[in-house]
Amino acid sequence: MAVRRIMIITAYDGTDYSGWAMQKDPAIPTIEGELKKAVEDLTGEQINLQGASRTDAGVHALCNYAVFDTHAAIPPEKYAPALNTRLPQSIRIRKSREVDRTFNPRDVRTLKTYEYHILNCQIPVPTMTRYAVHTYFRLDVGRMRQGAEYLIGEHDFRSFCNAATQAQTTVREITNIEISERNLPVPAILYGKKNQPAQQDLARQIILTVQGKGFLYNMVRIIAGTLMEVGRGLREPEDVKTMLEARDRQAAGPTAPANGLILTDYRILP
Amino acid sequence: MAVRRIMIITAYDGTDYSGWAMQKDPAIPTIEGELKKAVEDLTGEQINLQGASRTDAGVHALCNYAVFDTHAAIPPEKYAPALNTRLPQSIRIRKSREVDRTFNPRDVRTLKTYEYHILNCQIPVPTMTRYAVHTYFRLDVGRMRQGAEYLIGEHDFRSFCNAATQAQTTVREITNIEISERNLPVPAILYGKKNQPAQQDLARQIILTVQGKGFLYNMVRIIAGTLMEVGRGLREPEDVKTMLEARDRQAAGPTAPANGLILTDYRILP
């Protein structure tokens, strides 16, 4: 059988994994490690898996992909069901297809979308905090949107990048940031004497949707952590401009927790 | 200190619990067991916790409540924060308040709402299946709605009740059933050659919202299991009428899995 290059498109709950990238210690569970093991078990070959996005420990994905070369005579679209029987439930292959032998995830231009989910209320609701970060400080979404404006476009995002980065350049382009909010229903039994929810029992879901052509190490989480500080009133929206100009990780806000982050869309540009 | 009756309103992720009700073996984790332990630790008293709804193993809640009597001199609204420091993260007290000494969860008339969440697509998305049941059989929501119509109103729900029930009567009133659906976004990288999602990659979220004045053991899960069979085409919508009339658990569909069920609203009627 001639060699084929296969693309597998994955979705995963990152809670129990130390991120995408395999660690030196093979006992540490990673998305890449689980995928490699499943492909090798299926094909009977040693394979080299080239991943697209190395998501951090605890980060989730609706779509992330990898490619590998194989001599196996398995129809390309059959890798998805065959690998799913070999993977833990927390990782699924949504689709598999053959790609050109020259296709390399590092060479293609892409547009990616991340969502950062925040639960803004006094007491966290347990069914919501696996995939959202809870904060009881009331966030002003208008201020967060003002701050976000400074980040859209092509900038040097060195201040919004983990200092341990190995990237050759810290210039990246954010094509859009949207911030949506919705009030979650308040169960009637929580209502106060006027038969309506008290201010302190209102719960809001805030979603930051960040779209860009590429992201640096921890970049979306640092953006989320910074905009949460702006929303809380600890920083001014226009401080975001100064932070960018500083080109210093110390200038921006904290790295928001990983569990609120999910890679939701991936588009390979022509 | 005089005796006070305190109501605690809880929310929980039921995944890791054997339901609300305490088991004979105290090593088996239950919501009631965790709450009782936390209240006794806080007050230093042995307490008798009277719960409102005994949710099944694996079922979740945004609001369920319990009452207990105590001599402790703790302001009623302070039980919520004080108990939350003593409970696992998967159980939270959303509110605590004093109620009349005569208030008994078994005597009050209530209106409860349960949601049953279904993920209808070929391959399950791991970040969605903790709180939704995946089925790859395409469900026809129109048929499910037709079938649901027969269940609304006051009926003998013996066919929709676990045969092990200890209820004195199996007559209950369902005030409403709504079935909503929405297509979840399909990541662009899954698109086919026409730059649009293939039929097999569409993912739908279907939510059954069932409101009633009281529910029997497994009742909402048997309703969900039955309506899923109707949606799949294994049963006709009008079969639901025959199932009700049979007054026999064997007549209705299977009990749908617990993890798709969540108690979302509780209202105490005057």
Coordinates of C-alpha atoms in Angstrom, one line a residue:
Chain A
M1 CA 0.0 0.0 0.0
A2 CA 1.3 3.4 -0.9
V3 CA 1.7 6.0 1.8
R4 CA -1.3 8.1 2.6
R5 CA -1.5 11.3 4.7
I6 CA -4.7 11.1 6.9
M7 CA -6.2 14.1 8.8
I8 CA -8.2 13.3 12.0
I9 CA -10.4 16.0 13.4
T10 CA -10.9 15.6 17.1
A11 CA -13.1 17.0 19.9
Y12 CA -12.2 16.6 23.6
D13 CA -13.0 17.4 27.2
G14 CA -9.6 18.5 28.4
T15 CA -10.3 18.3 32.1
D16 CA -8.3 15.1 32.7
Y17 CA -5.4 15.8 30.3
S18 CA -2.1 17.6 30.6
G19 CA -2.9 19.4 27.4
W20 CA -2.4 18.3 23.8
A21 CA 1.3 17.9 23.6
M22 CA 2.9 14.6 24.7
Q23 CA 5.2 14.9 27.8
K24 CA 8.5 13.2 28.4
D25 CA 6.8 10.9 31.0
P26 CA 4.4 8.7 28.9
A27 CA 2.4 8.0 32.1
I28 CA 1.1 11.7 31.9
P29 CA -2.2 11.6 30.0
T30 CA -2.2 13.9 26.9
I31 CA -4.5 14.2 23.9
E32 CA -1.6 13.6 21.5
G33 CA -0.5 10.6 23.5
E34 CA -3.9 9.0 23.4
L35 CA -4.3 9.7 19.7
K36 CA -0.9 8.3 18.8
K37 CA -1.5 5.1 20.9
A38 CA -4.9 4.6 19.2
V39 CA -3.5 5.1 15.6
E40 CA -0.6 2.8 16.3
D41 CA -2.9 0.2 17.7
L42 CA -5.1 0.4 14.6
T43 CA -2.5 0.5 11.9
G44 CA 0.2 -1.7 13.6
E45 CA 2.7 1.0 12.6
Q46 CA 4.8 3.5 14.5
I47 CA 3.5 6.8 13.4
N48 CA 4.5 10.4 13.7
L49 CA 1.5 12.6 14.6
Q50 CA 1.6 16.2 13.6
G51 CA -0.9 18.3 15.6
A52 CA -2.3 21.6 14.6
S53 CA -2.9 23.4 17.9
R54 CA -1.2 22.5 21.2
T55 CA -3.9 23.4 23.6
D56 CA -2.9 23.9 27.3
A57 CA -3.7 21.4 30.1
G58 CA -7.4 21.5 30.9
V59 CA -8.5 23.3 27.7
H60 CA -11.3 21.8 25.7
A61 CA -12.0 21.6 21.9
L62 CA -14.9 21.0 19.6
C63 CA -12.3 20.7 16.7
N64 CA -8.6 20.3 16.6
Y65 CA -6.8 18.2 14.1
A66 CA -3.7 16.2 13.4
V67 CA -2.2 14.4 10.4
F68 CA -0.1 11.2 10.1
D69 CA 1.3 9.1 7.3
T70 CA 0.4 5.4 7.0
H71 CA 0.7 2.4 4.7
A72 CA -2.5 0.9 6.2
A73 CA -5.2 -0.1 3.6
I74 CA -8.0 1.4 5.7
P75 CA -10.4 3.7 3.8
P76 CA -9.6 7.3 5.0
E77 CA -13.2 8.0 6.3
K78 CA -13.1 4.8 8.4
Y79 CA -10.3 6.0 10.7
A80 CA -12.9 8.0 12.7
P81 CA -15.1 5.1 13.8
A82 CA -12.2 2.7 14.1
L83 CA -10.2 5.1 16.3
N84 CA -13.2 6.0 18.4
T85 CA -13.5 2.4 19.6
R86 CA -9.9 2.7 20.9
L87 CA -10.1 6.1 22.5
P88 CA -11.4 7.2 25.9
Q89 CA -15.0 8.7 25.8
S90 CA -13.4 12.1 26.6
I91 CA -11.7 12.2 23.1
R92 CA -13.7 11.6 19.9
I93 CA -12.6 11.7 16.2
R94 CA -15.4 13.7 14.5
K95 CA -14.1 13.0 11.0
S96 CA -11.1 11.5 9.1
R97 CA -10.1 12.2 5.5
E98 CA -7.1 11.9 3.2
V99 CA -5.1 15.0 2.6
D100 CA -2.4 15.8 0.1
R101 CA 1.0 14.4 1.0
T102 CA 2.4 17.9 1.1
F103 CA -0.2 19.1 3.6
N104 CA 1.5 20.3 6.7
P105 CA -0.4 21.9 9.7
R106 CA 2.5 24.2 10.3
D107 CA 2.4 25.6 6.8
V108 CA -1.3 26.3 6.2
R109 CA -3.0 29.6 7.0
T110 CA -5.9 29.2 9.4
L111 CA -8.6 31.1 11.2
K112 CA -9.4 29.8 14.7
T113 CA -12.1 30.7 17.2
Y114 CA -11.8 30.3 20.9
E115 CA -14.6 30.9 23.4
Y116 CA -13.9 31.8 27.0
H117 CA -16.9 31.1 29.3
I118 CA -17.5 32.9 32.5
L119 CA -20.2 32.3 35.1
N120 CA -20.8 35.6 36.9
C121 CA -22.9 35.1 40.1
Q122 CA -22.6 34.9 43.8
I123 CA -22.6 31.2 44.2
P124 CA -21.3 28.8 41.5
V125 CA -23.8 26.4 39.9
P126 CA -22.0 23.0 39.9
T127 CA -23.4 21.9 36.5
M128 CA -21.9 25.0 34.9
T129 CA -18.4 25.2 36.3
R130 CA -16.7 22.3 34.5
Y131 CA -16.7 24.4 31.3
A132 CA -16.8 28.0 32.7
V133 CA -14.9 30.0 35.3
H134 CA -16.9 31.3 38.2
T135 CA -16.4 34.8 39.5
Y136 CA -18.6 36.6 42.1
F137 CA -17.2 40.1 41.3
R138 CA -19.8 41.7 39.1
L139 CA -18.3 42.3 35.6
D140 CA -19.3 45.3 33.5
V141 CA -19.5 43.9 30.0
G142 CA -19.5 47.3 28.4
R143 CA -16.1 48.0 29.9
M144 CA -14.8 44.6 28.7
R145 CA -16.0 45.4 25.2
Q146 CA -14.2 48.7 25.2
G147 CA -11.0 47.1 26.4
A148 CA -11.3 44.3 23.8
E149 CA -11.4 46.9 21.0
Y150 CA -7.7 47.7 21.5
L151 CA -6.7 44.0 20.9
I152 CA -8.4 43.6 17.5
G153 CA -6.0 43.8 14.5
E154 CA -2.4 43.0 14.1
H155 CA -0.3 43.7 17.2
D156 CA 2.8 42.6 19.0
F157 CA 1.1 40.5 21.7
R158 CA 4.2 39.9 23.8
S159 CA 2.5 41.3 26.9
F160 CA -0.3 38.7 26.3
C161 CA 2.0 35.7 26.0
N162 CA 3.5 33.3 28.5
A163 CA 7.1 34.4 29.0
A164 CA 8.2 30.8 28.4
T165 CA 7.2 31.1 24.7
Q166 CA 9.5 29.8 22.0
A167 CA 7.7 31.7 19.3
Q168 CA 10.0 33.5 16.8
T169 CA 7.7 36.5 16.6
T170 CA 5.0 37.6 19.0
V171 CA 3.1 39.6 16.3
R172 CA -0.3 38.0 15.7
E173 CA -3.6 39.2 14.2
I174 CA -6.9 39.0 16.1
T175 CA -9.7 39.4 13.5
N176 CA -12.5 39.8 16.0
I177 CA -13.5 39.7 19.7
E178 CA -17.2 39.5 20.7
I179 CA -18.5 39.5 24.2
S180 CA -22.0 38.2 24.8
E181 CA -24.0 38.0 28.0
R182 CA -27.2 36.4 29.0
N183 CA -29.0 36.1 32.3
L184 CA -29.6 32.6 33.3
P185 CA -33.0 31.7 34.6
V186 CA -33.4 32.0 38.4
P187 CA -35.4 29.2 39.9
A188 CA -38.6 30.5 41.4
I189 CA -37.8 29.0 44.8
L190 CA -34.9 31.5 45.1
Y191 CA -37.2 34.5 44.6
G192 CA -37.6 37.0 47.4
K193 CA -40.7 38.3 49.0
K194 CA -41.7 40.5 46.0
N195 CA -41.9 37.2 44.0
Q196 CA -38.9 38.2 41.9
P197 CA -35.2 37.3 42.0
A198 CA -33.0 39.4 44.3
Q199 CA -30.1 41.2 42.7
Q200 CA -27.7 38.8 44.5
D201 CA -29.4 35.7 43.0
L202 CA -29.0 36.8 39.4
A203 CA -26.6 34.6 37.4
R204 CA -25.0 35.7 34.2
Q205 CA -23.2 33.8 31.6
I206 CA -20.5 35.8 29.8
I207 CA -18.9 34.4 26.7
L208 CA -15.8 36.0 25.0
T209 CA -15.4 34.8 21.4
V210 CA -11.9 35.5 20.1
Q211 CA -11.1 34.9 16.5
G212 CA -7.6 35.1 15.0
K213 CA -5.1 33.8 12.6
G214 CA -2.8 32.4 15.2
F215 CA -2.4 32.6 19.0
L216 CA 0.6 32.6 21.3
Y217 CA 1.1 30.5 24.4
N218 CA -1.7 31.3 26.9
M219 CA -2.7 34.3 24.8
V220 CA -6.5 33.8 25.0
R221 CA -6.4 33.1 28.7
I222 CA -4.3 36.2 29.4
I223 CA -6.8 38.2 27.3
A224 CA -9.7 36.7 29.3
G225 CA -7.9 37.4 32.6
T226 CA -7.1 41.0 31.6
L227 CA -10.7 41.7 30.4
M228 CA -12.1 40.3 33.6
E229 CA -10.0 42.8 35.5
V230 CA -11.3 45.6 33.3
G231 CA -14.9 44.3 33.8
R232 CA -14.4 44.3 37.5
G233 CA -13.0 47.8 37.6
L234 CA -9.4 47.0 38.6
R235 CA -8.1 48.3 35.2
E236 CA -9.4 50.9 32.8
P237 CA -10.4 49.8 29.3
E238 CA -7.8 52.2 27.8
D239 CA -5.1 50.5 30.0
V240 CA -5.2 47.6 27.5
K241 CA -3.5 49.9 24.9
T242 CA -0.7 50.6 27.4
M243 CA -0.4 46.9 28.2
L244 CA 0.1 46.1 24.5
E245 CA 2.7 48.8 24.1
A246 CA 4.7 47.6 27.1
R247 CA 5.6 44.4 25.3
D248 CA 6.0 42.9 28.8
R249 CA 4.0 40.0 30.3
Q250 CA 4.0 41.8 33.7
A251 CA 2.0 44.6 32.2
A252 CA -1.1 42.6 31.3
G253 CA -3.6 40.8 33.7
P254 CA -3.5 37.3 35.1
T255 CA -3.8 34.1 33.0
A256 CA -7.5 33.0 33.5
P257 CA -8.1 29.3 34.4
A258 CA -7.9 26.8 31.6
N259 CA -11.3 25.1 32.1
G260 CA -13.2 28.2 30.8
L261 CA -11.5 27.9 27.4
I262 CA -12.7 25.9 24.4
L263 CA -11.5 25.8 20.8
T264 CA -14.8 26.0 18.9
D265 CA -13.9 26.6 15.2
Y266 CA -11.1 25.9 12.8
R267 CA -10.9 27.0 9.2
I268 CA -8.1 26.3 6.8
L269 CA -7.7 29.3 4.5
P270 CA -7.0 28.9 0.8
Chain B
M1 CA -31.7 29.4 71.5
A2 CA -35.3 28.5 70.4
V3 CA -35.6 26.0 67.6
R4 CA -35.7 27.3 64.1
R5 CA -36.6 25.5 60.9
I6 CA -34.1 26.3 58.1
M7 CA -34.6 25.7 54.4
I8 CA -31.5 25.2 52.3
I9 CA -31.8 25.4 48.5
T10 CA -29.2 23.3 46.7
A11 CA -27.7 22.8 43.3
Y12 CA -25.6 19.8 42.3
D13 CA -23.8 17.9 39.7
G14 CA -25.2 14.4 40.3
T15 CA -22.6 12.5 38.3
D16 CA -20.6 11.2 41.3
Y17 CA -23.6 10.6 43.7
S18 CA -25.9 7.6 44.2
G19 CA -28.8 10.0 44.1
W20 CA -30.4 12.3 46.7
A21 CA -31.5 9.7 49.3
M22 CA -29.0 8.4 51.9
Q23 CA -28.2 4.7 51.6
K24 CA -27.9 2.2 54.4
D25 CA -24.1 2.0 53.7
P26 CA -22.9 5.5 54.7
A27 CA -19.8 5.0 52.5
I28 CA -22.0 5.4 49.4
P29 CA -22.0 9.1 48.4
T30 CA -25.4 10.8 48.3
I31 CA -26.5 14.4 48.2
E32 CA -28.5 14.0 51.4
G33 CA -25.6 12.4 53.2
E34 CA -23.2 15.2 52.2
L35 CA -25.7 17.8 53.3
K36 CA -26.5 16.2 56.6
K37 CA -22.8 15.8 57.4
A38 CA -22.1 19.5 56.6
V39 CA -25.1 20.7 58.7
E40 CA -24.1 18.5 61.7
D41 CA -20.5 19.7 61.4
L42 CA -21.6 23.3 61.4
T43 CA -24.3 23.2 64.1
G44 CA -22.7 20.5 66.4
E45 CA -26.2 18.9 66.5
Q46 CA -27.6 15.7 65.2
I47 CA -30.2 16.8 62.7
N48 CA -33.0 15.3 60.7
L49 CA -32.9 16.5 57.1
Q50 CA -36.2 16.5 55.3
G51 CA -35.6 16.6 51.5
A52 CA -38.1 17.8 48.9
S53 CA -37.3 15.7 45.8
R54 CA -35.4 12.4 45.9
T55 CA -33.6 12.6 42.6
D56 CA -32.1 9.4 41.1
A57 CA -28.5 8.5 41.0
G58 CA -26.7 10.6 38.4
V59 CA -29.5 13.2 38.1
H60 CA -28.5 16.9 38.4
A61 CA -30.3 19.9 39.9
L62 CA -30.2 23.7 39.7
C63 CA -32.5 23.8 42.7
N64 CA -33.7 21.2 45.2
Y65 CA -34.3 21.9 48.8
A66 CA -34.4 20.4 52.3
V67 CA -35.3 21.7 55.8
F68 CA -34.0 20.9 59.2
D69 CA -34.5 22.1 62.8
T70 CA -31.7 23.5 64.8
H71 CA -31.0 25.3 68.1
A72 CA -27.9 27.0 66.6
A73 CA -27.7 30.8 66.9
I74 CA -26.5 31.2 63.2
P75 CA -28.5 33.8 61.2
P76 CA -30.6 31.9 58.7
E77 CA -29.1 33.4 55.6
K78 CA -25.5 32.5 56.8
Y79 CA -26.1 28.8 56.5
A80 CA -25.5 29.0 52.7
P81 CA -21.9 30.4 52.9
A82 CA -21.0 28.4 56.0
L83 CA -22.2 25.1 54.6
N84 CA -20.5 25.8 51.2
T85 CA -17.1 25.8 52.9
R86 CA -18.0 22.3 54.2
L87 CA -19.4 20.7 51.0
P88 CA -17.7 19.3 47.9
Q89 CA -17.6 21.7 44.9
S90 CA -20.2 19.5 43.2
I91 CA -22.8 20.5 45.7
R92 CA -23.6 24.2 46.5
I93 CA -26.2 25.9 48.7
R94 CA -27.6 28.7 46.7
K95 CA -29.7 30.2 49.5
S96 CA -30.8 29.5 53.1
R97 CA -33.7 31.1 54.9
E98 CA -35.9 30.5 57.9
V99 CA -39.3 28.9 57.3
D100 CA -42.3 28.4 59.5
R101 CA -42.0 25.6 62.1
T102 CA -45.0 23.9 60.4
F103 CA -43.5 24.0 56.9
N104 CA -43.1 20.4 55.7
P105 CA -41.8 19.6 52.1
R106 CA -44.3 16.7 52.0
D107 CA -47.3 18.8 52.7
V108 CA -46.8 21.8 50.3
R109 CA -48.1 22.0 46.8
T110 CA -45.3 22.6 44.2
L111 CA -44.7 23.0 40.6
K112 CA -41.4 21.4 39.3
T113 CA -39.7 21.6 36.0
Y114 CA -37.3 19.0 34.7
E115 CA -35.2 19.3 31.5
Y116 CA -34.1 16.2 29.6
H117 CA -31.1 17.0 27.3
I118 CA -30.4 15.0 24.1
L119 CA -27.4 15.3 21.8
N120 CA -28.6 14.1 18.4
C121 CA -25.6 13.6 16.0
Q122 CA -23.4 10.9 14.6
I123 CA -20.4 11.2 16.9
P124 CA -20.8 12.5 20.5
V125 CA -19.0 15.8 21.4
P126 CA -17.2 15.1 24.7
T127 CA -17.9 18.5 26.2
M128 CA -21.6 17.9 25.8
T129 CA -22.2 14.4 27.0
R130 CA -21.8 14.9 30.8
Y131 CA -25.2 16.6 30.9
A132 CA -26.9 15.2 27.8
V133 CA -27.6 11.8 26.3
H134 CA -26.2 11.1 22.9
T135 CA -28.1 9.3 20.3
Y136 CA -27.1 8.8 16.7
F137 CA -30.6 7.8 15.5
R138 CA -32.1 10.9 13.9
L139 CA -35.1 12.0 16.0
D140 CA -38.1 13.6 14.5
V141 CA -39.1 16.3 16.9
G142 CA -42.5 16.8 15.3
R143 CA -43.4 13.2 16.2
M144 CA -42.1 13.6 19.7
R145 CA -44.3 16.7 20.2
Q146 CA -47.3 14.8 19.0
G147 CA -46.6 12.0 21.4
A148 CA -46.0 14.4 24.3
E149 CA -49.5 15.9 23.9
Y150 CA -51.1 12.7 25.3
L151 CA -49.1 13.0 28.5
I152 CA -50.2 16.6 29.4
G153 CA -52.9 16.8 32.0
E154 CA -53.9 14.6 34.9
H155 CA -53.4 10.9 34.2
D156 CA -52.6 7.6 35.9
F157 CA -48.9 7.3 35.0
R158 CA -48.5 3.8 36.3
S159 CA -46.9 2.8 32.9
F160 CA -44.4 5.6 33.3
C161 CA -43.3 4.7 36.7
N162 CA -40.6 2.3 38.0
A163 CA -42.5 -0.8 39.1
A164 CA -40.7 -0.6 42.5
T165 CA -42.6 2.5 43.4
Q166 CA -44.0 2.9 46.9
A167 CA -46.4 5.7 45.9
Q168 CA -50.0 5.3 47.1
T169 CA -51.4 6.6 43.9
T170 CA -49.8 6.8 40.4
V171 CA -52.1 9.6 39.4
R172 CA -50.1 12.8 38.6
E173 CA -50.6 16.0 36.7
I174 CA -48.2 17.2 34.0
T175 CA -49.0 20.8 33.3
N176 CA -46.8 21.2 30.2
I177 CA -44.2 19.5 28.0
E178 CA -42.2 21.6 25.5
I179 CA -39.6 20.2 23.1
S180 CA -37.1 22.6 21.7
E181 CA -34.3 21.9 19.2
R182 CA -31.4 23.8 17.9
N183 CA -28.7 23.0 15.5
L184 CA -25.3 23.4 17.0
P185 CA -22.6 25.2 15.0
V186 CA -20.6 22.8 12.8
P187 CA -16.8 23.8 12.8
A188 CA -15.8 24.9 9.3
I189 CA -13.0 22.3 9.2
L190 CA -15.7 19.5 9.2
Y191 CA -17.3 21.0 6.0
G192 CA -17.4 19.0 2.8
K193 CA -16.2 20.1 -0.6
K194 CA -19.2 22.4 -1.2
N195 CA -18.0 24.4 1.8
Q196 CA -21.0 23.5 3.9
P197 CA -21.6 20.9 6.5
A198 CA -22.6 17.4 5.3
Q199 CA -25.9 16.0 6.6
Q200 CA -24.0 13.4 8.7
D201 CA -22.0 16.2 10.5
L202 CA -25.0 18.2 11.7
A203 CA -25.5 18.1 15.4
R204 CA -28.7 18.9 17.2
Q205 CA -29.5 19.6 20.8
I206 CA -33.0 18.6 21.8
I207 CA -34.4 19.6 25.1
L208 CA -37.6 18.2 26.7
T209 CA -39.0 20.5 29.3
V210 CA -41.5 18.7 31.6
Q211 CA -43.4 20.7 34.1
G212 CA -45.7 19.1 36.7
K213 CA -47.1 19.1 40.2
G214 CA -45.4 15.9 41.2
F215 CA -43.5 13.0 39.5
L216 CA -43.3 9.3 40.1
Y217 CA -40.1 7.2 40.5
N218 CA -38.2 7.5 37.1
M219 CA -41.2 9.2 35.5
V220 CA -39.4 11.9 33.5
R221 CA -36.7 9.4 32.3
I222 CA -39.4 6.9 31.1
I223 CA -41.2 9.8 29.3
A224 CA -37.9 10.8 27.7
G225 CA -37.1 7.2 26.7
T226 CA -40.5 6.7 25.3
L227 CA -40.5 10.0 23.3
M228 CA -37.1 9.1 21.9
E229 CA -38.5 5.9 20.6
V230 CA -41.4 7.9 19.0
G231 CA -38.9 10.3 17.5
R232 CA -36.8 7.5 16.1
G233 CA -39.9 5.9 14.5
L234 CA -40.0 2.7 16.7
R235 CA -43.4 3.8 18.1
E236 CA -46.2 5.9 16.8
P237 CA -47.1 9.2 18.6
E238 CA -50.7 7.8 19.2
D239 CA -49.1 4.7 20.9
V240 CA -48.5 7.0 23.9
K241 CA -52.2 7.0 24.6
T242 CA -52.4 3.2 24.6
M243 CA -49.3 3.1 26.9
L244 CA -51.0 5.3 29.4
E245 CA -54.2 3.2 29.3
A246 CA -52.3 0.0 29.8
R247 CA -51.3 1.0 33.4
D248 CA -48.3 -1.4 33.0
R249 CA -44.6 -0.4 33.0
Q250 CA -44.0 -2.9 30.2
A251 CA -46.2 -0.9 27.9
A252 CA -44.0 2.2 27.8
G253 CA -40.5 2.8 26.5
P254 CA -37.2 2.4 28.3
T255 CA -35.9 4.5 31.1
A256 CA -33.5 7.1 29.5
P257 CA -30.1 7.5 31.2
A258 CA -29.9 9.7 34.3
N259 CA -27.2 12.1 33.2
G260 CA -29.5 13.8 30.7
L261 CA -31.9 14.9 33.4
I262 CA -31.7 18.1 35.4
L263 CA -34.2 19.6 37.9
T264 CA -34.3 23.2 36.7
D265 CA -37.1 24.9 38.6
Y266 CA -39.1 24.6 41.8
R267 CA -42.0 26.7 42.8
I268 CA -43.9 26.4 46.1
L269 CA -47.6 27.1 45.3
P270 CA -49.7 29.1 47.8

